[in-house]
Coordinates of C-alpha atoms in Angstrom, one line a residue:
Chain C
M1 CA 0.0 0.0 0.0
T2 CA 2.6 2.5 1.0
T3 CA 4.7 1.9 -2.1
T4 CA 1.8 2.8 -4.3
T5 CA 1.4 6.2 -2.7
T6 CA 5.1 7.0 -3.0
T7 CA 5.2 6.1 -6.7
T8 CA 2.2 8.1 -7.6
T9 CA 3.5 11.2 -5.9
T10 CA 7.1 10.9 -7.3
S11 CA 6.0 10.3 -10.9
T12 CA 4.3 13.6 -11.0
S13 CA 7.5 15.5 -10.4
T14 CA 9.3 14.0 -13.4
S15 CA 10.3 17.1 -15.4
T16 CA 13.2 18.2 -13.1
S17 CA 16.2 16.4 -14.8
T18 CA 17.1 13.4 -16.8
S19 CA 18.6 11.5 -13.9
T20 CA 15.6 11.7 -11.7
T21 CA 13.4 10.7 -14.6
A22 CA 15.5 7.6 -15.0
T23 CA 15.1 6.5 -11.4
V24 CA 11.4 7.3 -11.3
V25 CA 10.7 5.3 -14.3
A26 CA 12.6 2.3 -12.9
G27 CA 11.0 2.7 -9.6
S28 CA 7.5 2.8 -10.8
A29 CA 8.1 -0.1 -13.1
G30 CA 9.1 -2.2 -10.1
A31 CA 6.3 -1.0 -8.0
V32 CA 3.6 -1.7 -10.6
E33 CA 4.9 -5.3 -10.9
A34 CA 4.8 -5.7 -7.2
L35 CA 1.3 -4.4 -6.9
D36 CA -0.2 -6.3 -9.8
G37 CA -2.1 -8.5 -7.4
A38 CA -3.4 -5.8 -5.2
E39 CA -5.1 -3.9 -8.1
G40 CA -8.6 -3.7 -6.5
S41 CA -7.5 -2.2 -3.2
L42 CA -5.3 0.2 -5.1
A43 CA -8.3 1.7 -6.8
A44 CA -10.1 1.9 -3.5
R45 CA -7.2 3.7 -1.9
R46 CA -7.1 6.2 -4.7
T47 CA -10.8 7.2 -4.4
R48 CA -10.7 7.6 -0.6
R49 CA -10.3 11.3 0.3
R50 CA -7.6 12.5 2.7
R51 CA -8.6 13.7 6.0
G52 CA -8.6 17.5 6.0
L53 CA -6.5 19.1 8.6
A54 CA -7.9 22.7 8.2
P55 CA -10.6 23.5 10.7
G56 CA -13.1 23.7 7.8
K57 CA -15.9 26.2 7.0
R58 CA -16.7 28.8 9.6
L59 CA -20.1 28.3 11.3
P60 CA -22.7 31.0 10.6
A61 CA -22.6 33.8 13.3
S62 CA -20.0 31.7 15.1
R63 CA -18.8 34.6 17.2
L64 CA -22.2 34.9 18.9
T65 CA -22.6 31.2 19.7
G66 CA -20.6 31.2 22.9
P67 CA -22.1 34.3 24.4
A68 CA -25.6 33.1 23.5
L69 CA -24.9 29.8 25.3
V70 CA -23.8 31.7 28.4
V71 CA -27.0 33.7 28.5
V72 CA -29.1 30.5 28.0
V73 CA -27.3 28.8 30.9
W74 CA -27.7 31.9 33.1
A75 CA -31.5 32.1 32.3
V76 CA -32.1 28.4 32.9
A77 CA -30.2 28.4 36.2
S78 CA -32.1 31.5 37.4
A79 CA -35.4 30.1 36.5
A80 CA -34.6 26.9 38.3
G81 CA -33.7 28.9 41.4
Q82 CA -30.1 27.7 41.4
L83 CA -28.7 31.2 41.5
D84 CA -28.9 33.6 44.5
P85 CA -30.8 36.6 43.1
G86 CA -28.8 38.9 45.4
A87 CA -25.5 37.7 43.9
I88 CA -26.5 37.1 40.3
P89 CA -29.9 38.4 39.4
A90 CA -31.8 36.8 36.5
P91 CA -31.4 38.1 33.0
W92 CA -34.9 39.5 32.9
T93 CA -34.3 41.4 36.2
V94 CA -31.2 43.0 34.6
L95 CA -33.3 43.9 31.5
R96 CA -36.0 45.4 33.7
T97 CA -33.5 47.4 35.7
S98 CA -31.9 48.8 32.5
G99 CA -35.4 49.8 31.2
Q100 CA -36.0 51.6 34.5
L101 CA -32.6 53.3 34.5
W102 CA -33.1 54.3 30.8
S103 CA -36.6 55.8 31.4
D104 CA -35.6 57.8 34.5
G105 CA -32.8 59.4 32.4
T106 CA -29.8 58.3 34.5
L107 CA -28.6 55.6 32.1
P108 CA -28.6 57.8 28.9
T109 CA -26.6 60.5 30.8
D110 CA -24.1 58.0 32.2
I111 CA -23.6 56.4 28.8
L112 CA -23.1 59.7 27.1
T113 CA -20.6 60.8 29.7
S114 CA -18.6 57.6 29.4
L115 CA -18.7 57.7 25.6
Q116 CA -17.4 61.3 25.6
R117 CA -14.6 60.4 27.9
A118 CA -13.6 57.3 26.0
G119 CA -14.0 59.1 22.7
S120 CA -12.0 62.1 23.5
G121 CA -9.3 60.1 25.2
F122 CA -9.2 57.7 22.2
A123 CA -9.0 60.5 19.6
L124 CA -6.2 62.2 21.5
G125 CA -4.3 58.9 22.0
L126 CA -4.7 58.0 18.3
T127 CA -3.4 61.3 17.1
A128 CA -0.4 61.3 19.5
G129 CA 0.4 57.6 18.8
V130 CA 0.3 58.1 15.0
A131 CA 2.2 61.4 15.1
L132 CA 4.9 60.0 17.3
A133 CA 5.2 56.7 15.4
L134 CA 5.5 58.5 12.1
T135 CA 8.2 60.8 13.4
A136 CA 10.1 58.0 15.0
G137 CA 9.6 55.5 12.1
L138 CA 10.5 57.9 9.3
S139 CA 13.4 59.8 10.6
R140 CA 16.5 58.7 12.6
I141 CA 16.5 61.9 14.7
G142 CA 12.9 61.3 15.6
E143 CA 13.7 57.7 16.4
A144 CA 16.5 58.8 18.7
L145 CA 14.3 61.3 20.5
I146 CA 11.1 59.5 20.7
D147 CA 11.5 55.7 20.7
G148 CA 13.4 55.3 23.9
T149 CA 11.1 57.7 25.7
V150 CA 8.0 55.8 24.7
Q151 CA 9.6 52.5 25.7
L152 CA 10.2 54.0 29.1
N153 CA 6.6 55.3 29.3
R154 CA 5.5 51.8 28.4
A155 CA 7.4 50.3 31.3
I156 CA 5.5 52.5 33.8
P157 CA 2.0 51.2 34.5
T158 CA -0.3 54.0 33.2
L159 CA -2.8 53.7 36.1
G160 CA 0.2 54.4 38.4
L161 CA 0.3 57.9 36.9
I162 CA -3.2 58.7 38.2
P163 CA -2.0 60.4 41.5
L164 CA 0.5 62.5 39.6
F165 CA -1.9 63.5 36.9
I166 CA -4.5 64.5 39.5
L167 CA -2.0 66.8 41.1
W168 CA -1.0 68.3 37.7
L169 CA -4.3 68.5 35.9
G170 CA -6.9 68.6 38.8
I171 CA -9.4 66.0 39.6
G172 CA -11.8 66.9 36.8
E173 CA -12.3 65.6 33.3
T174 CA -8.9 66.6 31.9
F175 CA -6.8 64.0 33.8
K176 CA -9.3 61.2 33.0
I177 CA -9.0 62.0 29.3
A178 CA -5.2 62.3 29.6
I179 CA -4.9 58.9 31.2
I180 CA -7.1 57.2 28.6
A181 CA -5.1 58.9 25.9
I182 CA -1.9 57.4 27.3
V183 CA -3.5 53.9 27.6
V184 CA -4.5 54.3 23.9
Y185 CA -1.4 55.8 22.3
I186 CA 1.1 53.2 23.6
P187 CA -0.1 50.1 21.6
I188 CA -0.9 52.3 18.6
Y189 CA 2.7 53.8 18.7
L190 CA 4.4 50.4 19.3
N191 CA 2.7 48.6 16.5
L192 CA 2.8 51.4 13.9
Y193 CA 6.4 52.2 14.7
S194 CA 7.5 48.6 14.4
A195 CA 5.6 48.2 11.1
L196 CA 7.2 51.4 9.7
S197 CA 10.7 50.5 10.7
G198 CA 10.3 46.9 9.6
I199 CA 9.7 47.8 6.0
D200 CA 10.9 45.1 3.6
H201 CA 14.3 46.1 2.2
R202 CA 13.4 44.6 -1.1
F203 CA 10.8 47.2 -1.5
V204 CA 13.3 49.9 -0.6
E205 CA 15.5 48.7 -3.5
L206 CA 12.5 48.6 -5.8
A207 CA 11.7 52.2 -4.9
E208 CA 15.2 53.2 -5.6
V209 CA 15.2 51.5 -9.0
Q210 CA 11.9 53.0 -10.0
G211 CA 13.3 56.4 -9.1
L212 CA 10.7 57.3 -6.4
S213 CA 11.2 60.5 -4.5
K214 CA 11.4 60.3 -0.7
L215 CA 7.9 61.6 -0.3
R216 CA 6.4 59.1 -2.8
F217 CA 8.4 56.3 -1.3
I218 CA 6.8 57.0 2.1
R219 CA 3.3 57.6 0.7
E220 CA 3.2 54.7 -1.8
I221 CA 5.3 52.0 0.0
V222 CA 6.1 52.7 3.6
I223 CA 2.6 53.8 4.8
P224 CA 0.6 51.2 2.9
G225 CA 3.0 48.5 4.0
A226 CA 2.6 49.6 7.6
L227 CA -1.2 49.6 7.6
P228 CA -1.7 46.0 8.8
G229 CA 0.5 46.7 11.8
F230 CA -1.4 50.0 12.5
F231 CA -4.7 48.1 12.6
V232 CA -3.3 45.7 15.2
G233 CA -2.4 48.7 17.4
L234 CA -5.7 50.4 16.7
R235 CA -7.7 47.4 18.0
L236 CA -5.7 47.2 21.1
G237 CA -6.1 51.0 21.6
V238 CA -9.9 50.8 21.2
T239 CA -10.1 48.1 23.9
G240 CA -7.7 50.1 26.1
S241 CA -9.9 53.1 26.1
W242 CA -12.7 51.1 27.7
L243 CA -10.4 49.4 30.2
G244 CA -9.1 52.8 31.4
L245 CA -12.6 54.2 31.7
V246 CA -13.8 51.7 34.4
V247 CA -11.0 52.5 36.7
L248 CA -11.1 56.3 36.1
E249 CA -14.8 56.6 36.7
Q250 CA -14.3 55.5 40.3
I251 CA -12.4 58.7 41.0
N252 CA -14.4 61.9 41.7
A253 CA -17.0 61.2 39.0
T254 CA -20.6 62.3 39.3
S255 CA -21.8 60.4 36.2
G256 CA -20.7 57.7 33.8
L257 CA -21.1 54.0 33.7
G258 CA -18.3 53.4 36.2
Y259 CA -19.8 55.8 38.6
M260 CA -23.2 54.2 38.2
M261 CA -21.7 50.8 39.0
F262 CA -19.8 51.9 42.1
Q263 CA -22.8 53.7 43.5
A264 CA -24.7 50.4 43.0
Q265 CA -22.1 48.6 44.9
N266 CA -22.8 50.8 47.9
Y267 CA -26.5 49.9 47.8
G268 CA -25.9 46.2 47.0
R269 CA -27.6 46.5 43.6
T270 CA -26.0 43.7 41.6
D271 CA -28.5 44.1 38.9
V272 CA -27.3 47.7 38.2
I273 CA -23.7 46.5 38.2
L274 CA -24.6 43.8 35.6
V275 CA -26.3 46.5 33.5
G276 CA -23.0 48.5 33.5
L277 CA -20.9 45.4 32.6
L278 CA -23.3 44.5 29.8
I279 CA -23.1 48.0 28.3
Y280 CA -19.3 48.0 28.6
G281 CA -19.2 44.6 26.9
I282 CA -21.5 45.8 24.1
F283 CA -19.5 49.0 23.5
G284 CA -16.3 47.0 23.4
L285 CA -17.7 44.5 20.9
V286 CA -19.2 47.2 18.7
S287 CA -16.1 49.3 18.6
D288 CA -13.9 46.3 17.9
S289 CA -16.2 45.2 15.1
A290 CA -16.1 48.7 13.7
V291 CA -12.4 48.7 13.5
R292 CA -12.4 45.2 11.9
L293 CA -14.8 46.4 9.3
I294 CA -12.6 49.4 8.5
E295 CA -9.6 47.1 8.4
R296 CA -11.3 44.8 5.9
R297 CA -12.2 47.7 3.7
V298 CA -8.8 49.3 3.8
L299 CA -6.8 46.1 3.5
S300 CA -9.0 44.5 0.9
W301 CA -5.9 43.3 -1.0
R302 CA -5.3 40.9 1.9
R303 CA -8.6 39.1 1.5
T304 CA -7.5 37.2 -1.5
L305 CA -4.6 35.9 0.6
N306 CA -6.8 34.7 3.5
S307 CA -9.5 33.0 1.4
Chain I
M1 CA 34.4 37.6 -31.9
A2 CA 36.6 40.3 -30.5
T3 CA 36.3 42.2 -33.7
H4 CA 32.5 42.0 -33.4
T5 CA 32.6 43.7 -30.0
E6 CA 35.0 46.3 -31.2
Q7 CA 32.9 47.2 -34.2
L8 CA 29.9 47.8 -31.9
T9 CA 31.9 50.0 -29.5
T10 CA 33.4 52.1 -32.2
E11 CA 30.0 52.8 -33.7
A12 CA 28.5 54.4 -30.6
A13 CA 29.4 55.1 -27.0
P14 CA 28.7 52.1 -24.8
T15 CA 25.7 52.2 -22.6
V16 CA 27.6 51.0 -19.6
R17 CA 31.3 51.6 -19.1
L18 CA 33.2 50.1 -16.2
R19 CA 36.8 50.8 -15.5
G20 CA 38.6 49.2 -12.6
L21 CA 35.5 48.6 -10.6
T22 CA 36.4 47.1 -7.3
R23 CA 34.1 46.1 -4.5
S24 CA 34.9 44.3 -1.3
F25 CA 32.9 43.3 1.8
D26 CA 34.8 43.1 5.1
G27 CA 38.1 42.7 3.4
R28 CA 36.9 40.0 1.0
T29 CA 37.3 41.3 -2.6
V30 CA 34.2 40.3 -4.7
L31 CA 34.9 42.5 -7.7
D32 CA 38.6 43.0 -8.6
H33 CA 39.2 45.8 -11.1
V34 CA 36.5 44.8 -13.5
D35 CA 36.6 46.5 -16.9
L36 CA 33.5 46.1 -19.0
D37 CA 31.7 47.9 -21.9
L38 CA 28.1 47.1 -22.7
P39 CA 27.3 48.4 -26.2
A40 CA 23.9 49.9 -26.8
G41 CA 21.2 47.4 -27.7
Q42 CA 23.2 44.3 -26.9
L43 CA 21.7 41.3 -25.0
T44 CA 24.5 40.2 -22.7
A45 CA 24.4 37.4 -20.2
L46 CA 26.6 37.3 -17.1
L47 CA 27.4 33.8 -15.8
G48 CA 29.1 32.8 -12.6
H49 CA 29.0 30.6 -9.6
S50 CA 26.8 31.6 -6.8
G51 CA 28.8 34.0 -4.7
S52 CA 31.0 35.0 -7.7
G53 CA 29.9 38.6 -7.5
K54 CA 27.3 38.6 -10.4
S55 CA 24.6 40.3 -8.4
T56 CA 27.2 42.6 -6.8
L57 CA 28.1 43.8 -10.3
L58 CA 24.5 44.2 -11.3
R59 CA 23.7 46.1 -8.2
A60 CA 26.6 48.4 -8.8
I61 CA 25.5 49.2 -12.3
A62 CA 21.9 49.6 -11.1
G63 CA 23.1 52.2 -8.6
L64 CA 21.8 50.2 -5.7
D65 CA 25.2 49.7 -4.1
H66 CA 25.7 53.1 -2.4
E67 CA 29.2 52.3 -1.3
V68 CA 30.7 51.3 -4.6
V69 CA 30.7 54.8 -6.0
G70 CA 34.2 56.2 -6.3
S71 CA 36.0 52.8 -6.2
G72 CA 36.4 52.8 -10.0
G73 CA 35.0 54.3 -13.2
L74 CA 31.4 53.5 -13.6
S75 CA 29.0 55.2 -16.1
A76 CA 25.5 53.9 -16.7
P77 CA 22.5 55.7 -18.2
D78 CA 19.7 57.3 -16.2
R79 CA 16.9 55.2 -17.6
V80 CA 17.7 51.9 -16.0
S81 CA 15.2 49.2 -15.2
V82 CA 15.8 46.2 -13.0
V83 CA 14.0 42.9 -12.9
F84 CA 14.6 40.9 -9.8
Q85 CA 14.4 37.2 -9.2
D86 CA 11.2 37.7 -7.2
S87 CA 8.6 39.8 -9.0
R88 CA 8.7 42.3 -6.2
L89 CA 5.1 43.5 -6.8
L90 CA 3.6 45.6 -4.0
P91 CA 0.8 43.4 -2.6
W92 CA -1.4 46.4 -1.8
R93 CA -1.4 47.8 -5.4
R94 CA -3.3 46.3 -8.3
V95 CA -1.2 45.0 -11.2
L96 CA -1.6 48.1 -13.4
D97 CA -0.7 50.4 -10.4
N98 CA 2.3 48.2 -9.7
V99 CA 3.5 48.5 -13.3
L100 CA 3.1 52.3 -13.0
L101 CA 5.1 52.6 -9.8
G102 CA 7.2 55.7 -10.3
A103 CA 5.6 56.7 -13.6
D104 CA 3.4 59.8 -13.8
G105 CA 0.6 61.1 -16.0
K106 CA -2.2 59.9 -18.2
E107 CA 0.2 59.0 -20.9
A108 CA 2.0 56.7 -18.5
A109 CA -1.2 54.8 -17.8
E110 CA -1.5 54.2 -21.5
R111 CA 2.0 52.9 -21.7
G112 CA 1.3 50.7 -18.6
R113 CA -1.7 49.1 -20.3
A114 CA 0.3 48.7 -23.5
A115 CA 3.2 47.1 -21.6
L116 CA 0.8 44.7 -19.8
A117 CA -0.7 43.7 -23.2
E118 CA 2.8 43.1 -24.6
V119 CA 3.6 40.6 -21.8
G120 CA 0.3 38.9 -22.3
L121 CA -1.5 40.3 -19.2
A122 CA -4.2 42.4 -20.9
G123 CA -7.3 42.2 -18.9
R124 CA -5.4 41.6 -15.6
E125 CA -4.9 45.3 -14.9
R126 CA -7.2 45.2 -11.9
A127 CA -6.0 42.0 -10.4
W128 CA -4.1 41.9 -7.1
P129 CA -0.5 40.6 -7.2
N130 CA -1.3 37.6 -5.0
E131 CA -3.9 36.5 -7.5
L132 CA -1.2 36.0 -10.1
S133 CA 0.8 32.8 -10.7
G134 CA 4.6 33.0 -10.5
G135 CA 5.0 33.4 -14.2
E136 CA 2.3 36.0 -14.5
A137 CA 3.9 38.0 -11.6
Q138 CA 7.2 37.9 -13.4
R139 CA 5.5 39.1 -16.6
A140 CA 4.1 42.0 -14.7
A141 CA 7.6 42.8 -13.4
L142 CA 8.8 42.8 -17.0
A143 CA 6.0 45.2 -17.9
R144 CA 6.9 47.5 -15.1
S145 CA 10.5 47.6 -16.3
L146 CA 9.3 48.4 -19.9
V147 CA 7.1 51.3 -18.9
R148 CA 10.3 53.3 -18.1
E149 CA 11.5 52.8 -21.7
P150 CA 14.9 51.8 -20.3
E151 CA 18.2 52.3 -22.2
L152 CA 19.5 49.5 -20.0
L153 CA 17.6 46.6 -18.6
L154 CA 19.3 44.7 -15.7
A155 CA 17.8 41.3 -14.9
D156 CA 19.1 39.4 -11.8
E157 CA 18.2 35.8 -12.4
P158 CA 14.7 36.8 -13.4
F159 CA 13.6 33.3 -14.2
G160 CA 15.4 31.5 -11.4
A161 CA 12.2 31.0 -9.3
L162 CA 10.0 29.7 -12.2
D163 CA 9.3 26.2 -13.2
A164 CA 11.0 24.8 -16.3
L165 CA 8.1 25.1 -18.7
T166 CA 7.3 28.7 -17.7
R167 CA 11.0 29.6 -17.9
I168 CA 11.1 28.5 -21.6
R169 CA 8.1 30.7 -22.4
M170 CA 9.6 33.6 -20.5
H171 CA 12.9 33.2 -22.6
G172 CA 10.8 33.7 -25.7
L173 CA 9.1 36.7 -24.3
L174 CA 12.3 38.4 -23.1
R175 CA 13.9 37.9 -26.5
E176 CA 10.8 39.2 -28.3
L177 CA 10.6 42.3 -26.0
W178 CA 14.3 43.0 -26.5
E179 CA 13.9 42.8 -30.3
R180 CA 11.1 45.2 -30.2
H181 CA 12.5 47.8 -27.8
R182 CA 16.3 47.2 -28.2
P183 CA 17.5 48.2 -24.8
S184 CA 20.9 47.1 -23.7
V185 CA 20.3 44.1 -21.5
L186 CA 22.5 42.5 -18.8
L187 CA 21.0 39.2 -17.8
V188 CA 22.6 37.7 -14.7
T189 CA 22.1 33.9 -14.5
H190 CA 23.7 30.7 -13.3
D191 CA 22.1 28.7 -16.1
V192 CA 24.5 28.2 -19.0
D193 CA 21.8 27.0 -21.3
E194 CA 19.7 30.1 -20.6
A195 CA 22.7 32.3 -21.4
I196 CA 23.4 30.5 -24.7
V197 CA 19.8 30.5 -25.9
L198 CA 19.1 34.1 -25.1
A199 CA 22.3 36.2 -25.3
D200 CA 24.5 37.5 -28.1
R201 CA 27.4 37.7 -25.8
V202 CA 28.1 35.8 -22.6
L203 CA 30.5 36.9 -19.9
V204 CA 31.8 34.6 -17.2
L205 CA 32.7 36.2 -13.9
D206 CA 35.4 34.4 -12.1
Q207 CA 37.3 35.4 -9.0
G208 CA 36.1 39.0 -9.3
R209 CA 37.1 39.4 -12.9
I210 CA 35.6 38.8 -16.3
G211 CA 37.2 35.5 -17.1
L212 CA 35.7 34.9 -20.5
D213 CA 33.9 37.2 -23.0
L214 CA 32.3 35.1 -25.6
A215 CA 30.2 36.3 -28.6
I216 CA 27.5 33.8 -29.6
D217 CA 27.0 34.1 -33.3
R218 CA 24.0 31.9 -34.0
P219 CA 20.6 33.0 -35.5
H220 CA 17.5 33.3 -33.3
P221 CA 15.3 31.6 -32.2
R222 CA 17.8 29.1 -31.0
S223 CA 17.1 25.6 -30.0
Y224 CA 18.7 23.8 -27.0
R225 CA 19.4 21.0 -29.4
D226 CA 21.6 23.1 -31.8
P227 CA 24.8 21.1 -31.9
L228 CA 26.9 24.2 -32.6
L229 CA 25.6 25.7 -29.3
G230 CA 27.1 22.6 -27.6
E231 CA 30.6 24.0 -28.4
Y232 CA 29.8 27.3 -26.8
R233 CA 28.4 25.4 -23.9
E234 CA 31.5 23.4 -23.4
R235 CA 33.7 26.5 -23.5
L236 CA 31.5 28.2 -20.9
L237 CA 31.4 25.2 -18.6
A238 CA 35.2 25.0 -18.8
A239 CA 35.5 28.7 -17.9
L240 CA 33.2 28.1 -15.0
G241 CA 35.5 25.3 -13.9
V242 CA 33.0 22.5 -14.3
T243 CA 35.1 19.3 -14.5
E244 CA 34.9 16.6 -17.1
D245 CA 33.3 14.3 -14.5
H246 CA 30.2 16.3 -14.7
T247 CA 29.9 16.1 -18.5
E248 CA 30.4 12.4 -18.3
D249 CA 27.7 12.2 -15.7
H250 CA 25.4 13.9 -18.1
T251 CA 26.0 11.4 -20.9
E252 CA 25.5 8.6 -18.4
D253 CA 22.2 10.1 -17.6
H254 CA 21.2 9.8 -21.2
T255 CA 22.2 6.1 -21.5
D256 CA 20.3 5.4 -18.2
D257 CA 17.3 7.0 -19.8
K258 CA 17.6 4.7 -22.8
N259 CA 17.9 1.7 -20.6
D260 CA 14.9 2.6 -18.7
K261 CA 12.9 3.1 -21.9
D262 CA 14.0 -0.4 -22.9
Q263 CA 12.8 -1.7 -19.6
E264 CA 9.5 0.0 -20.1
V265 CA 9.0 -1.6 -23.4
H266 CA 9.7 -5.0 -21.8
Q267 CA 7.0 -4.3 -19.2

């Protein structure tokens, strides 16, 4: 059996050189002789399909399957009275609470405040991250000035900067936005900078041969080549803006989702905490999907590679 | 054959002129006072072992070697195109945009389309590079080099990564393009047969110098089976230091082949 498979595969690669042709012909002749008797099983072997090792086709809406299952288990356990309503309230309780919070106006205000904080911090961090990465990635002087500094900044846990920033910027909105901006800019900078400086030297040669100016080289080769790396950083930055928010809204806030959740903790309202977590989760998911969508549009040339 | 070269050089100034070109890396001399003239419109092949400095020479002429300047006399035209072993298409640009890299204007777009049509890729302008086969990608790279209307086309083992059948077709295409546009061509290769079939002049680079400068005076299209080309082949192999054992090996291969055919008949 094994000899059959080897001969069929080798005889396809005949064209390389005369010497290999010679051995292959001799080999297959011998093998055919040996397998004369086993003709029937040989045919069976050939029609049988190989076991595929790729994971196969993706299931429809596969990303939602897991979360949906969690919700179902949660609902069933609550209905069966297996969960302490004080610790984990039932899904419908959470829904009812969010309805109440929405209609009395507190939830819309909290969401808006949180969105504003995350949005401004993200915008600031994105701008800073891109500007710094471009400067460091495209000029040696910029690299010398910026890269070491950012690497140092990265080594300091950003949340550890909170006390200092409160003293510098006051305990209002400014320091919150500044901290979120720092959480966001670091992954964006790191990924974009490494993508810019890791440009394939073969493309540098090509640009020289084609007589591209420095500006066109950057615009037509360096930047498009760095976009995949930029999107990796962007997704990390988006998630980071939500992570920073939860912590920051504990500190001298009068509204926002984090504030709402910590107030609920004081009154033992687990349902309100779950509403907050749910909304954080939804926002995180939606913003990440939005970035993915943009990525797919912008990097459409990659799709052919993945399919 | 020397007179042939001289005739060409006296007719017009050479496209490429090298005098005493020397290049070393970390004390190891790769090019040792190379003197070379490439006349306008000649298709020249440069043969050599791997590591013999073929690519170094090509990169120096292409202006890609930024440290070679000043180490010897080197004059090359402004309009130089290079075809690399890999097609080197930018994956984020469609085929036509790749062909137009570095070219400007509406008129350039027309030339790009024409060049793609010439290499047999009409209709593939909007394709992404990773949708092309290896041969198609290399055709696109040839089209890109044509758009610049080069006086000098440098090709660094352009067919080295292609399968044998595609390579033969690409030989035909290169020769055809050369006949139509008549740039001066320097084709770097390690394939003796490729050099003989395509080039009008074959250089052998050995120990940092041009060891052999051979004009191949046979009409085109040439066949691999042309017995007269066999003589050129042997001279080139000798210059490359390929021993007799190898050629004997080759003939043995053929006899083996015959024996096997006999066996097959018996089966």
